PDB file of C-alpha atoms in Angstrom:
ATOM      1  CA  MET A 291      -0.068  -0.001  -0.055  1.00 52.00           C
ATOM      2  CA  ASN A 292       1.534   2.677  -1.228  1.00 61.00           C
ATOM      3  CA  ARG A 293      -0.203   5.799  -0.447  1.00 68.00           C
ATOM      4  CA  SER A 294       0.837   8.940  -2.364  1.00 76.00           C
ATOM      5  CA  ARG A 295       0.351  12.303  -0.892  1.00 82.00           C
ATOM      6  CA  GLU A 296      -2.792  14.189  -1.557  1.00 83.00           C
ATOM      7  CA  ILE A 297      -2.739  17.802  -1.892  1.00 80.00           C
ATOM      8  CA  GLN A 298      -5.981  19.357  -0.520  1.00 75.00           C
ATOM      9  CA  ILE A 299      -7.131  22.646  -1.738  1.00 72.00           C
ATOM     10  CA  ASN A 300      -9.529  24.506   0.041  1.00 65.00           C
ATOM     11  CA  LEU A 301     -11.977  25.974  -2.266  1.00 66.00           C
ATOM     12  CA  LEU A 302     -14.248  27.729   0.355  1.00 67.00           C
ATOM     13  CA  ASN A 303     -11.691  30.436   1.343  1.00 66.00           C
ATOM     14  CA  TYR A 304     -12.713  32.930  -1.162  1.00 68.00           C
ATOM     15  CA  LYS A 305     -16.166  32.965   0.275  1.00 70.00           C
ATOM     16  CA  PHE A 306     -14.490  34.286   3.586  1.00 78.00           C
ATOM     17  CA  GLU A 307     -11.750  36.706   1.976  1.00 83.00           C
ATOM     18  CA  LYS A 308     -14.041  39.640   2.269  1.00 85.00           C
ATOM     19  CA  GLN A 309     -14.631  39.063   5.779  1.00 87.00           C
ATOM     20  CA  ILE A 310     -11.163  38.566   6.778  1.00 87.00           C
ATOM     21  CA  ALA A 311     -10.273  41.590   4.925  1.00 89.00           C
ATOM     22  CA  ARG A 312     -12.785  43.371   6.897  1.00 92.00           C
ATOM     23  CA  LYS A 313     -11.592  42.159  10.045  1.00 93.00           C
ATOM     24  CA  ARG A 314      -8.002  42.966   9.077  1.00 94.00           C
ATOM     25  CA  ILE A 315      -9.160  46.465   8.231  1.00 96.00           C
ATOM     26  CA  ILE A 316     -10.974  46.803  11.599  1.00 97.00           C
ATOM     27  CA  PHE A 317      -8.115  45.593  13.369  1.00 97.00           C
ATOM     28  CA  GLU A 318      -5.550  47.941  11.855  1.00 96.00           C
ATOM     29  CA  ILE A 319      -7.995  51.005  12.579  1.00 97.00           C
ATOM     30  CA  SER A 320      -8.463  49.949  16.124  1.00 97.00           C
ATOM     31  CA  ILE A 321      -4.542  49.814  16.649  1.00 97.00           C
ATOM     32  CA  TYR A 322      -4.279  53.279  14.951  1.00 97.00           C
ATOM     33  CA  CYS A 323      -7.004  54.430  17.444  1.00 97.00           C
ATOM     34  CA  LEU A 324      -5.506  52.857  20.499  1.00 97.00           C
ATOM     35  CA  ILE A 325      -2.236  54.461  19.321  1.00 97.00           C
ATOM     36  CA  GLY A 326      -3.865  58.061  18.789  1.00 96.00           C
ATOM     37  CA  VAL A 327      -5.529  57.746  22.390  1.00 96.00           C
ATOM     38  CA  LEU A 328      -2.355  56.946  23.937  1.00 96.00           C
ATOM     39  CA  ILE A 329      -0.482  59.406  22.401  1.00 96.00           C
ATOM     40  CA  VAL A 330      -3.300  62.136  23.527  1.00 96.00           C
ATOM     41  CA  GLY A 331      -3.283  60.558  27.178  1.00 95.00           C
ATOM     42  CA  GLY A 332       0.314  60.990  27.241  1.00 95.00           C
ATOM     43  CA  LEU A 333       0.478  64.537  26.178  1.00 95.00           C
ATOM     44  CA  PHE A 334      -2.416  65.509  28.623  1.00 96.00           C
ATOM     45  CA  PHE A 335      -0.603  63.941  31.364  1.00 95.00           C
ATOM     46  CA  SER A 336       2.658  65.536  30.573  1.00 94.00           C
ATOM     47  CA  THR A 337       0.878  68.836  30.254  1.00 95.00           C
ATOM     48  CA  LEU A 338      -0.399  68.353  33.716  1.00 94.00           C
ATOM     49  CA  SER A 339       2.862  67.338  35.125  1.00 94.00           C
ATOM     50  CA  LYS A 340       4.633  70.480  33.521  1.00 94.00           C
ATOM     51  CA  ARG A 341       1.776  72.711  34.694  1.00 95.00           C
ATOM     52  CA  ALA A 342       2.340  71.494  38.298  1.00 94.00           C
ATOM     53  CA  GLN A 343       5.924  72.133  37.844  1.00 94.00           C
ATOM     54  CA  ILE A 344       5.510  75.559  36.647  1.00 95.00           C
ATOM     55  CA  ALA A 345       3.170  76.288  39.524  1.00 94.00           C
ATOM     56  CA  ASP A 346       5.998  74.904  42.029  1.00 94.00           C
ATOM     57  CA  LEU A 347       8.700  76.795  40.390  1.00 94.00           C
ATOM     58  CA  GLN A 348       6.396  80.322  40.277  1.00 95.00           C
ATOM     59  CA  SER A 349       5.726  79.761  44.090  1.00 94.00           C
ATOM     60  CA  ALA A 350       9.515  79.475  44.713  1.00 93.00           C
ATOM     61  CA  ASN A 351      10.224  82.282  42.447  1.00 93.00           C
ATOM     62  CA  GLU A 352       7.869  84.392  44.289  1.00 94.00           C
ATOM     63  CA  LEU A 353       9.452  83.409  47.610  1.00 93.00           C
ATOM     64  CA  LEU A 354      12.668  84.387  46.000  1.00 93.00           C
ATOM     65  CA  ALA A 355      11.573  87.585  45.231  1.00 92.00           C
ATOM     66  CA  VAL A 356      10.096  88.348  48.652  1.00 92.00           C
ATOM     67  CA  GLU A 357      13.358  87.785  50.244  1.00 91.00           C
ATOM     68  CA  LEU A 358      15.282  89.810  47.476  1.00 89.00           C
ATOM     69  CA  GLN A 359      13.007  92.520  48.200  1.00 88.00           C
ATOM     70  CA  GLN A 360      13.609  92.435  52.099  1.00 87.00           C
ATOM     71  CA  SER A 361      17.397  92.114  51.584  1.00 84.00           C
ATOM     72  CA  ASN A 362      17.494  94.875  49.126  1.00 80.00           C
ATOM     73  CA  ALA A 363      15.598  96.879  51.533  1.00 78.00           C
ATOM     74  CA  GLN A 364      18.254  96.157  54.102  1.00 79.00           C
ATOM     75  CA  THR A 365      21.320  96.511  52.029  1.00 77.00           C
ATOM     76  CA  GLY A 366      20.036  99.487  50.193  1.00 71.00           C
ATOM     77  CA  SER A 367      19.544 101.500  53.354  1.00 73.00           C
ATOM     78  CA  LEU A 368      22.953 100.730  54.355  1.00 74.00           C
ATOM     79  CA  VAL A 369      24.578 101.459  51.005  1.00 71.00           C
ATOM     80  CA  SER A 370      22.623 104.515  50.448  1.00 75.00           C
ATOM     81  CA  LYS A 371      23.871 105.940  53.997  1.00 79.00           C
ATOM     82  CA  GLU A 372      27.387 105.078  53.100  1.00 81.00           C
ATOM     83  CA  LYS A 373      27.035 106.582  49.785  1.00 82.00           C
ATOM     84  CA  ILE A 374      25.478 109.710  51.324  1.00 83.00           C
ATOM     85  CA  VAL A 375      28.499 110.011  53.848  1.00 84.00           C
ATOM     86  CA  GLU A 376      31.107 109.502  51.106  1.00 87.00           C
ATOM     87  CA  GLN A 377      29.383 112.429  48.862  1.00 85.00           C
ATOM     88  CA  ILE A 378      29.315 114.678  51.769  1.00 88.00           C
ATOM     89  CA  LYS A 379      33.004 114.084  52.630  1.00 91.00           C
ATOM     90  CA  ALA A 380      33.794 114.520  49.009  1.00 88.00           C
ATOM     91  CA  ARG A 381      31.902 117.723  48.868  1.00 86.00           C
ATOM     92  CA  GLU A 382      33.517 119.192  52.149  1.00 88.00           C
ATOM     93  CA  ASP A 383      36.900 118.409  50.710  1.00 88.00           C
ATOM     94  CA  LEU A 384      35.917 120.149  47.300  1.00 84.00           C
ATOM     95  CA  ILE A 385      34.606 123.243  49.491  1.00 83.00           C
ATOM     96  CA  SER A 386      37.508 123.504  51.368  1.00 83.00           C
ATOM     97  CA  ASN A 387      39.811 123.035  48.350  1.00 79.00           C
ATOM     98  CA  VAL A 388      38.045 125.937  46.469  1.00 73.00           C
ATOM     99  CA  GLU A 389      37.767 127.990  49.383  1.00 74.00           C
ATOM    100  CA  SER A 390      41.542 127.911  49.982  1.00 69.00           C
ATOM    101  CA  LYS A 391      42.273 128.826  46.248  1.00 63.00           C
ATOM    102  CA  GLN A 392      39.517 131.456  46.159  1.00 61.00           C
ATOM    103  CA  SER A 393      41.227 133.295  48.925  1.00 56.00           C
ATOM    104  CA  ASN A 394      44.642 133.036  47.652  1.00 62.00           C
ATOM    105  CA  PHE A 395      43.362 134.217  43.720  1.00 66.00           C
ATOM    106  CA  ALA A 396      41.610 137.174  45.802  1.00 68.00           C
ATOM    107  CA  VAL A 397      44.801 138.369  47.247  1.00 69.00           C
ATOM    108  CA  VAL A 398      46.345 137.948  43.935  1.00 71.00           C
ATOM    109  CA  PHE A 399      43.769 140.075  42.115  1.00 74.00           C
ATOM    110  CA  GLU A 400      43.688 142.661  44.920  1.00 74.00           C
ATOM    111  CA  GLU A 401      47.377 143.156  44.738  1.00 74.00           C
ATOM    112  CA  ILE A 402      47.132 143.342  40.662  1.00 75.00           C
ATOM    113  CA  GLY A 403      44.293 145.849  41.108  1.00 74.00           C
ATOM    114  CA  LYS A 404      46.670 148.148  43.445  1.00 75.00           C
ATOM    115  CA  MET A 405      49.467 147.940  40.591  1.00 74.00           C
ATOM    116  CA  SER A 406      50.906 151.261  40.170  1.00 71.00           C
ATOM    117  CA  VAL A 407      53.186 150.612  37.103  1.00 77.00           C
ATOM    118  CA  PRO A 408      52.739 153.589  34.436  1.00 82.00           C
ATOM    119  CA  GLY A 409      52.360 152.832  30.928  1.00 84.00           C
ATOM    120  CA  ILE A 410      50.964 149.307  31.619  1.00 86.00           C
ATOM    121  CA  LEU A 411      47.367 148.407  30.562  1.00 85.00           C
ATOM    122  CA  LEU A 412      46.249 144.761  31.362  1.00 85.00           C
ATOM    123  CA  ILE A 413      44.068 143.339  28.927  1.00 86.00           C
ATOM    124  CA  ASP A 414      43.199 139.966  30.241  1.00 85.00           C
ATOM    125  CA  ILE A 415      43.861 137.883  33.499  1.00 83.00           C
ATOM    126  CA  ASP A 416      43.454 134.078  33.489  1.00 82.00           C
ATOM    127  CA  VAL A 417      44.282 132.088  36.379  1.00 78.00           C
ATOM    128  CA  ASN A 418      44.733 128.149  36.085  1.00 75.00           C
ATOM    129  CA  ASP A 419      46.241 125.673  38.226  1.00 72.00           C
ATOM    130  CA  GLY A 420      48.433 128.092  40.121  1.00 71.00           C
ATOM    131  CA  ASN A 421      49.491 130.025  37.029  1.00 79.00           C
ATOM    132  CA  VAL A 422      48.349 133.622  35.883  1.00 81.00           C
ATOM    133  CA  VAL A 423      48.340 134.540  32.447  1.00 85.00           C
ATOM    134  CA  LEU A 424      48.833 138.274  31.913  1.00 85.00           C
ATOM    135  CA  ASN A 425      47.802 139.825  28.599  1.00 90.00           C
ATOM    136  CA  GLY A 426      48.261 143.542  28.201  1.00 89.00           C
ATOM    137  CA  LEU A 427      50.049 146.461  26.517  1.00 89.00           C
ATOM    138  CA  ALA A 428      52.866 148.374  27.479  1.00 89.00           C
ATOM    139  CA  ALA A 429      53.675 151.798  26.313  1.00 87.00           C
ATOM    140  CA  SER A 430      57.479 151.480  26.198  1.00 86.00           C
ATOM    141  CA  ARG A 431      59.999 148.857  26.812  1.00 85.00           C
ATOM    142  CA  SER A 432      61.218 150.642  29.997  1.00 86.00           C
ATOM    143  CA  GLY A 433      57.266 150.304  31.252  1.00 85.00           C
ATOM    144  CA  MET A 434      57.775 146.688  30.493  1.00 86.00           C
ATOM    145  CA  VAL A 435      60.817 146.450  32.311  1.00 86.00           C
ATOM    146  CA  SER A 436      59.497 148.312  35.635  1.00 86.00           C
ATOM    147  CA  PHE A 437      56.252 145.948  35.248  1.00 84.00           C
ATOM    148  CA  LEU A 438      58.372 142.828  35.305  1.00 84.00           C
ATOM    149  CA  LYS A 439      60.408 144.136  38.458  1.00 85.00           C
ATOM    150  CA  TRP A 440      57.173 144.914  39.909  1.00 83.00           C
ATOM    151  CA  ILE A 441      55.883 141.255  39.530  1.00 81.00           C
ATOM    152  CA  LYS A 442      59.071 139.907  41.056  1.00 81.00           C
ATOM    153  CA  GLU A 443      58.790 142.105  43.868  1.00 79.00           C
ATOM    154  CA  THR A 444      55.108 141.157  44.649  1.00 74.00           C
ATOM    155  CA  PHE A 445      54.544 138.600  47.409  1.00 54.00           C
ATOM    156  CA  PHE A 446      52.399 136.303  45.109  1.00 64.00           C
ATOM    157  CA  ALA A 447      54.921 136.084  42.031  1.00 61.00           C
ATOM    158  CA  GLY A 448      57.039 132.841  41.851  1.00 68.00           C
ATOM    159  CA  GLU A 449      59.169 132.945  38.754  1.00 76.00           C
ATOM    160  CA  ILE A 450      58.370 133.990  35.190  1.00 79.00           C
ATOM    161  CA  SER A 451      57.934 130.886  33.104  1.00 79.00           C
ATOM    162  CA  ASP A 452      56.909 132.428  29.736  1.00 83.00           C
ATOM    163  CA  LEU A 453      56.957 135.803  28.166  1.00 85.00           C
ATOM    164  CA  LYS A 454      55.985 136.616  24.944  1.00 89.00           C
ATOM    165  CA  TYR A 455      55.815 139.960  22.950  1.00 86.00           C
ATOM    166  CA  ASP A 456      55.430 141.776  20.104  1.00 89.00           C
ATOM    167  CA  VAL A 457      56.537 145.556  19.245  1.00 88.00           C
ATOM    168  CA  ASN A 458      54.595 147.857  17.081  1.00 86.00           C
ATOM    169  CA  GLU A 459      57.194 149.718  15.187  1.00 86.00           C
ATOM    170  CA  GLU A 460      55.061 152.696  14.225  1.00 87.00           C
ATOM    171  CA  THR A 461      53.878 153.241  18.048  1.00 85.00           C
ATOM    172  CA  GLY A 462      56.466 151.606  19.951  1.00 82.00           C
ATOM    173  CA  GLU A 463      53.840 149.714  22.130  1.00 88.00           C
ATOM    174  CA  LEU A 464      54.506 146.239  23.332  1.00 87.00           C
ATOM    175  CA  SER A 465      51.913 143.748  23.511  1.00 90.00           C
ATOM    176  CA  PHE A 466      52.785 140.857  25.684  1.00 90.00           C
ATOM    177  CA  GLN A 467      51.443 137.648  27.277  1.00 91.00           C
ATOM    178  CA  LEU A 468      53.245 136.760  30.643  1.00 86.00           C
ATOM    179  CA  LEU A 469      52.899 133.414  32.251  1.00 85.00           C
ATOM    180  CA  VAL A 470      53.637 133.654  35.999  1.00 81.00           C
ATOM    181  CA  ASN A 471      53.673 130.716  38.607  1.00 78.00           C
ATOM    182  CA  LEU A 472      51.865 131.727  41.757  1.00 73.00           C
ATOM    183  CA  GLU A 473      53.669 131.141  45.005  1.00 66.00           C
ATOM    184  CA  VAL A 474      50.527 132.707  47.385  1.00 55.00           C
ATOM    185  CA  SER A 475      51.590 133.262  50.816  1.00 52.00           C
ATOM    186  CA  GLU A 476      50.825 135.902  53.634  1.00 46.00           C
ATOM    187  CA  LYS A 477      53.136 138.745  53.840  1.00 42.00           C
TER     188      LYS A 477
END
């Protein structure tokens, strides 16, 4: 007995192909819907957790802001008091410095006002950093020499550091610019 293998063909499957295809489509659609629901649910829960974290951070930020305001109020009053004291000291130093220079220069201008050198006309007097610049006219060379002697004899004049002059050939007048270093001291 020799049996040969028989090949069996199911001819009824073609009747069930539509149902099998429909079930496969429904199964695929349900899997996609399940994946979509899981994604939406995950996003919803992550959003809720992020909102909770943000709320916690905001409350911590508010506490830090209150602490910062309190510390700023405390340090601000100390810093402002220190700055005010520093500013007052700086202003006092500036005022005393200006007062000392002012009184010294007042003596200089008073002495220049009393000047009795004939033939000298002062046009401009400028005081900068302990130096006096005198611009003027001298009627003659001898008047200019007398003026230079008077400057050296006054109590405020140090040394003459710069002398520039021009001679008007027609009239003989000298226009001069003289730079004198101040050494102000009481007589």
